[in-house]
Tab-separated table of C-alpha atoms in Angstrom:
chain	number	residue	atom	x	y	z
A	1	MET	CA	-55.898	-3.523	49.390
A	2	ASP	CA	-53.785	-6.368	47.765
A	3	ASN	CA	-50.703	-6.707	45.885
A	4	GLU	CA	-51.542	-6.440	42.413
A	5	LYS	CA	-53.857	-3.705	43.293
A	6	ILE	CA	-50.462	-1.669	44.795
A	7	LYS	CA	-48.974	-2.611	41.919
A	8	ASP	CA	-51.062	-1.014	39.447
A	9	ILE	CA	-51.194	2.081	41.658
A	10	LEU	CA	-47.691	2.071	41.394
A	11	LEU	CA	-47.363	1.730	37.714
A	12	ASP	CA	-50.306	4.622	36.802
A	13	ILE	CA	-48.355	6.815	38.973
A	14	GLN	CA	-44.996	6.714	36.789
A	15	GLU	CA	-44.337	2.905	34.423
A	16	THR	CA	-41.414	1.749	34.750
A	17	LYS	CA	-39.796	-0.981	32.036
A	18	LEU	CA	-37.808	-2.847	34.718
A	19	GLU	CA	-40.226	-5.763	36.319
A	20	PHE	CA	-40.993	-5.511	40.103
A	21	SER	CA	-42.859	-7.093	42.774
A	22	VAL	CA	-45.048	-5.863	45.750
A	23	VAL	CA	-45.186	-8.153	48.870
A	24	GLN	CA	-47.120	-6.921	52.060
A	25	SER	CA	-45.278	-9.188	54.606
A	26	GLY	CA	-48.124	-9.786	57.190
A	27	LYS	CA	-46.212	-8.502	59.571
A	28	GLU	CA	-45.639	-5.321	62.264
A	29	SER	CA	-41.756	-4.136	62.410
A	30	LYS	CA	-40.625	-1.729	64.522
A	31	ARG	CA	-37.626	-0.839	62.419
A	32	VAL	CA	-39.185	-0.129	59.003
A	33	ASN	CA	-42.228	0.507	57.502
A	34	GLY	CA	-40.971	-1.052	54.332
A	35	LEU	CA	-37.814	-1.791	52.120
A	36	TYR	CA	-36.693	-2.658	48.514
A	37	LYS	CA	-34.731	-5.229	47.836
A	38	PRO	CA	-32.915	-4.005	43.900
A	39	ASP	CA	-31.284	-7.560	43.414
A	40	THR	CA	-34.704	-9.106	43.607
A	41	ARG	CA	-36.737	-6.030	42.429
A	42	GLU	CA	-39.097	-6.615	45.925
A	43	ILE	CA	-41.085	-3.874	47.706
A	44	ILE	CA	-41.526	-5.105	51.095
A	45	LEU	CA	-44.437	-3.860	52.823
A	46	HIS	CA	-44.452	-4.328	56.683
A	47	ASN	CA	-48.642	-3.945	56.605
A	48	LYS	CA	-49.039	-4.367	59.966
A	49	ASN	CA	-47.577	-1.196	60.493
A	50	PHE	CA	-50.564	0.629	59.061
A	51	LYS	CA	-53.980	1.681	60.416
A	52	THR	CA	-55.019	2.788	56.765
A	53	ASP	CA	-54.680	2.077	52.795
A	54	ASN	CA	-53.406	5.925	52.993
A	55	GLN	CA	-50.373	5.167	55.001
A	56	LEU	CA	-49.823	2.120	53.302
A	57	ILE	CA	-49.630	4.067	49.697
A	58	TYR	CA	-47.311	6.587	51.159
A	59	THR	CA	-44.415	3.606	52.142
A	60	ALA	CA	-45.319	1.677	48.781
A	61	VAL	CA	-44.638	5.352	46.590
A	62	HIS	CA	-41.427	5.311	48.797
A	63	GLU	CA	-40.445	1.856	48.028
A	64	TYR	CA	-41.014	2.759	43.939
A	65	THR	CA	-38.777	5.469	44.402
A	66	HIS	CA	-35.933	3.480	45.351
A	67	HIS	CA	-36.786	1.074	42.411
A	68	LEU	CA	-37.565	4.075	39.944
A	69	ILE	CA	-33.866	5.204	40.649
A	70	ASN	CA	-32.328	1.855	40.541
A	71	GLU	CA	-33.756	1.438	36.976
A	72	GLU	CA	-32.394	4.339	35.953
A	73	ARG	CA	-28.548	3.753	37.640
A	74	ILE	CA	-28.754	0.471	35.609
A	75	ALA	CA	-29.812	2.496	32.288
A	76	ALA	CA	-26.843	4.439	33.177
A	77	ASN	CA	-24.366	1.322	33.747
A	78	GLY	CA	-24.895	0.137	30.240
A	79	GLY	CA	-27.964	-2.272	31.606
A	80	ARG	CA	-25.743	-4.138	34.288
A	81	GLU	CA	-26.387	-3.808	37.625
A	82	PRO	CA	-24.663	-0.814	39.513
A	83	PRO	CA	-22.761	-1.658	42.776
A	84	HIS	CA	-25.168	-0.332	45.552
A	85	GLU	CA	-24.819	2.858	47.270
A	86	ALA	CA	-24.306	3.094	50.731
A	87	ARG	CA	-26.324	6.365	51.159
A	88	CYS	CA	-29.484	5.790	49.296
A	89	HIS	CA	-31.644	8.809	51.087
A	90	THR	CA	-30.130	11.620	49.358
A	91	ARG	CA	-31.385	15.165	48.929
A	92	ALA	CA	-32.459	13.840	44.957
A	93	PHE	CA	-34.284	11.401	46.701
A	94	TRP	CA	-36.306	13.067	48.756
A	95	ALA	CA	-37.709	15.600	45.841
A	96	ARG	CA	-38.224	12.447	43.634
A	97	PHE	CA	-40.310	10.724	46.275
A	98	GLU	CA	-41.990	14.164	46.997
A	99	ALA	CA	-42.970	14.577	43.368
A	100	LEU	CA	-44.385	11.022	42.860
A	101	LEU	CA	-46.631	11.596	46.414
A	102	GLU	CA	-47.939	14.936	44.105
A	103	ILE	CA	-48.695	12.547	41.666
A	104	ALA	CA	-50.526	10.445	43.649
A	105	GLU	CA	-52.583	12.866	45.518
A	106	GLN	CA	-53.657	14.240	41.696
A	107	LYS	CA	-54.891	10.601	40.978
A	108	GLY	CA	-56.361	10.490	44.281
A	109	TYR	CA	-54.231	7.585	45.604
A	110	TYR	CA	-52.849	9.632	48.593
A	111	SER	CA	-53.676	12.646	50.547
A	112	ILE	CA	-52.779	14.304	53.597
A	113	GLN	CA	-55.941	15.797	54.511
A	114	ILE	CA	-54.855	18.009	57.945
A	115	SER	CA	-58.400	19.695	57.852
A	116	ASP	CA	-59.517	16.107	59.493
A	117	SER	CA	-58.021	16.980	62.669
A	118	PRO	CA	-59.006	20.387	63.929
A	119	GLU	CA	-56.253	20.212	66.779
A	120	LEU	CA	-53.712	19.495	64.451
A	121	GLU	CA	-54.670	21.919	61.947
A	122	ALA	CA	-54.944	24.729	64.612
A	123	LEU	CA	-51.612	23.751	66.007
A	124	THR	CA	-50.071	23.565	62.462
A	125	LYS	CA	-51.315	27.340	62.457
A	126	GLU	CA	-49.839	28.229	65.494
A	127	ILE	CA	-46.280	26.777	64.284
A	128	ARG	CA	-46.507	28.574	61.111
A	129	GLU	CA	-46.956	32.006	62.951
A	130	LYS	CA	-45.441	31.402	65.719
A	131	TYR	CA	-42.204	29.516	65.489
A	132	ILE	CA	-41.432	29.747	61.442
A	133	ALA	CA	-42.486	33.532	60.582
A	134	GLN	CA	-41.067	34.598	64.180
A	135	ASN	CA	-37.693	32.444	63.674
A	136	GLY	CA	-37.410	34.290	60.456
A	137	HIS	CA	-37.892	37.646	61.779
A	138	LEU	CA	-35.609	37.071	64.458
A	139	MET	CA	-32.674	35.619	61.881
A	140	ILE	CA	-32.860	38.598	59.966
A	141	ALA	CA	-32.302	40.948	62.767
A	142	PHE	CA	-29.485	38.552	64.086
A	143	GLY	CA	-27.838	38.610	60.661
A	144	LYS	CA	-27.919	42.187	60.767
A	145	ALA	CA	-26.628	42.646	64.299
A	146	LEU	CA	-23.572	40.577	62.807
A	147	VAL	CA	-22.878	42.625	59.585
A	148	LYS	CA	-23.157	45.453	62.207
A	149	ALA	CA	-20.482	43.575	64.377
A	150	GLN	CA	-18.351	42.402	61.396
A	151	ALA	CA	-17.422	46.516	60.710
A	152	LEU	CA	-16.767	47.149	64.312
A	153	CYS	CA	-14.616	44.343	64.681
A	154	GLU	CA	-12.530	45.335	61.581
A	155	GLN	CA	-12.805	49.340	63.032
A	156	ALA	CA	-11.018	47.541	66.505
A	157	ASN	CA	-8.419	45.736	64.403
A	158	ILE	CA	-10.241	42.359	65.494
A	159	ARG	CA	-10.346	38.969	63.707
A	160	TYR	CA	-14.158	38.689	63.032
A	161	GLU	CA	-13.536	35.115	62.508
A	162	ASP	CA	-12.106	34.796	65.899
A	163	TYR	CA	-14.824	36.704	67.424
A	164	ILE	CA	-17.598	34.603	65.736
A	165	ASP	CA	-15.419	31.255	67.030
A	166	ARG	CA	-14.571	32.413	70.616
A	167	VAL	CA	-16.480	35.130	71.582
A	168	LEU	CA	-20.092	34.149	70.116
A	169	GLN	CA	-19.293	30.871	70.149
A	170	LEU	CA	-20.931	30.340	66.819
A	171	PRO	CA	-20.248	28.109	63.906
A	172	ARG	CA	-19.361	30.082	61.092
A	173	ASN	CA	-21.266	28.628	58.334
A	174	THR	CA	-24.677	29.609	60.312
A	175	ALA	CA	-23.567	33.121	61.135
A	176	SER	CA	-22.631	33.631	57.359
A	177	SER	CA	-26.023	32.460	56.347
A	178	MET	CA	-27.714	34.674	58.594
A	179	GLN	CA	-26.135	37.419	57.254
A	180	LYS	CA	-26.429	36.321	53.628
A	181	VAL	CA	-30.100	36.496	54.592
A	182	SER	CA	-30.173	39.913	56.161
A	183	THR	CA	-29.084	41.217	53.135
A	184	LEU	CA	-31.850	40.162	50.812
A	185	THR	CA	-34.401	43.298	49.540
A	186	ASP	CA	-36.792	40.725	48.668
A	187	ALA	CA	-36.810	38.186	51.522
A	188	ASP	CA	-40.195	36.956	53.046
A	189	ALA	CA	-39.266	35.994	56.634
A	190	ASP	CA	-42.923	34.460	57.088
A	191	MET	CA	-41.217	31.410	54.733
A	192	GLY	CA	-38.591	30.674	57.771
A	193	PHE	CA	-35.020	30.581	58.094
A	194	ASP	CA	-34.217	27.638	56.453
A	195	ASN	CA	-36.008	28.332	53.600
A	196	MET	CA	-34.725	32.011	53.055
A	197	LYS	CA	-31.219	30.117	53.426
A	198	ILE	CA	-32.240	28.651	49.898
A	199	VAL	CA	-33.850	32.243	48.579
A	200	ALA	CA	-30.292	34.191	49.602
A	201	GLY	CA	-28.092	31.169	48.010
A	202	THR	CA	-29.524	32.111	44.926
A	203	ARG	CA	-27.620	34.960	42.851
A	204	LYS	CA	-30.397	35.663	40.343
A	205	ALA	CA	-33.069	38.207	41.484
A	206	ASP	CA	-35.480	36.192	38.512
A	207	GLU	CA	-34.245	32.964	40.159
A	208	ARG	CA	-34.846	33.775	43.526
A	209	ALA	CA	-38.531	34.737	42.469
A	210	LYS	CA	-38.915	31.382	41.213
A	211	VAL	CA	-37.606	30.087	44.787
A	212	THR	CA	-39.746	31.768	46.840
A	213	ALA	CA	-42.788	30.951	44.443
A	214	ALA	CA	-41.931	27.366	44.712
A	215	ILE	CA	-41.718	27.238	48.879
A	216	LYS	CA	-45.118	29.330	48.953
A	217	ALA	CA	-46.571	26.638	46.312
A	218	GLY	CA	-45.230	24.005	49.447
A	219	LYS	CA	-42.338	22.585	47.496
A	220	SER	CA	-39.978	21.047	50.295
A	221	PRO	CA	-36.503	22.575	50.538
A	222	ASP	CA	-35.182	19.038	48.729
A	223	SER	CA	-37.637	19.618	46.016
A	224	VAL	CA	-36.728	23.530	45.574
A	225	ILE	CA	-32.708	22.851	45.762
A	226	ALA	CA	-33.026	19.634	43.351
A	227	MET	CA	-34.950	22.199	40.736
A	228	MET	CA	-32.415	24.817	40.823
A	229	LYS	CA	-29.946	22.071	40.458
A	230	ARG	CA	-31.729	21.335	37.130
A	231	LYS	CA	-31.607	24.617	36.187
A	232	SER	CA	-28.020	25.180	36.689
A	233	ARG	CA	-27.384	22.259	34.162
A	234	GLU	CA	-29.484	23.562	31.347
A	235	ILE	CA	-26.847	26.076	30.470
A	236	ASP	CA	-27.129	27.961	27.052
A	237	PRO	CA	-24.412	26.098	25.261
A	238	LYS	CA	-22.897	29.170	24.160
A	239	GLU	CA	-22.497	30.489	27.850
A	240	LYS	CA	-21.141	27.191	28.484
A	241	LEU	CA	-18.176	27.507	25.954
A	242	GLU	CA	-17.876	31.183	27.124
A	243	LYS	CA	-17.077	29.617	30.666
A	244	GLU	CA	-14.721	27.235	29.544
A	245	ARG	CA	-12.688	29.191	27.367
A	246	ALA	CA	-12.545	32.053	30.764
A	247	ARG	CA	-11.183	28.743	32.594
A	248	LEU	CA	-8.715	27.574	30.035
A	249	THR	CA	-7.273	30.969	29.522
A	250	LYS	CA	-6.799	31.271	33.326
A	251	THR	CA	-4.956	28.241	33.677
A	252	ILE	CA	-2.811	28.648	30.425
A	253	SER	CA	-2.049	32.603	32.377
A	254	GLU	CA	-0.924	30.709	35.320
A	255	LEU	CA	0.844	27.829	33.954
A	256	THR	CA	2.841	30.394	31.768
A	257	ALA	CA	4.183	32.397	34.807
A	258	ARG	CA	4.996	29.007	36.598
A	259	LEU	CA	7.388	28.108	33.259
A	260	GLU	CA	8.904	31.901	32.966
A	261	TYR	CA	9.411	31.070	36.999
A	262	VAL	CA	11.116	27.615	36.034
A	263	GLU	CA	13.358	28.716	33.149
A	264	GLU	CA	14.446	31.758	35.134
A	265	SER	CA	15.488	29.471	38.316
A	266	LEU	CA	17.230	27.072	35.615
A	267	ALA	CA	18.923	29.779	34.119
A	268	SER	CA	20.177	31.073	37.026
A	269	LEU	CA	21.597	27.261	38.157
């Protein structure tokens, strides 16, 4: 597959107004399969790393994701080149990359066919059933035990935080996540603990249902989190103003109380 063909595929997946080029290095690299150079808008592919065009397209889409994000950052910066970020593989990046991969699959440019390897297919089934699902059920039971331990600590006048830190030697965030997951009435343990944490972090029941459906549909955790962040930004204008009013009212009340204290203090001097 030549460079122009790769570029045509990328443009068919998603168009860009920012010109770019695709260059196959003709080399093998032990460090990276490819890279994107924002200064020159070049997508470099170390094609000797790939055995198939399918593998090459995967990396090409990865680097093209960097290009599309770079295009958006330039537009947001008034058309000027923005400073390069030290961390480029963010959660938002992986969500965007996955979305482009799905388009590539739909158009027949890329595929991940586990069924091509019966051994891998069987192992995948074992991983899902024996480890992911069982881990989910175990963490729910673990979380319920922690909820009970917290109640017993309170009865015994023991600080639960100290119990978690120095007796069980658990990270507090992990303990908190397990407790949240264990209280979900609509939890699907088969999706595994990490995915259940995402569900537990969603407050509204209807939103939790959407998150669960997205996970079951095969969306990655990063994509699901990105989806929920987009929804959280899509707040009704009235609701947004009401929240701002409540925040300002609270701030004014706190400042008024502080002003009264300062005036009383000055009067007593």
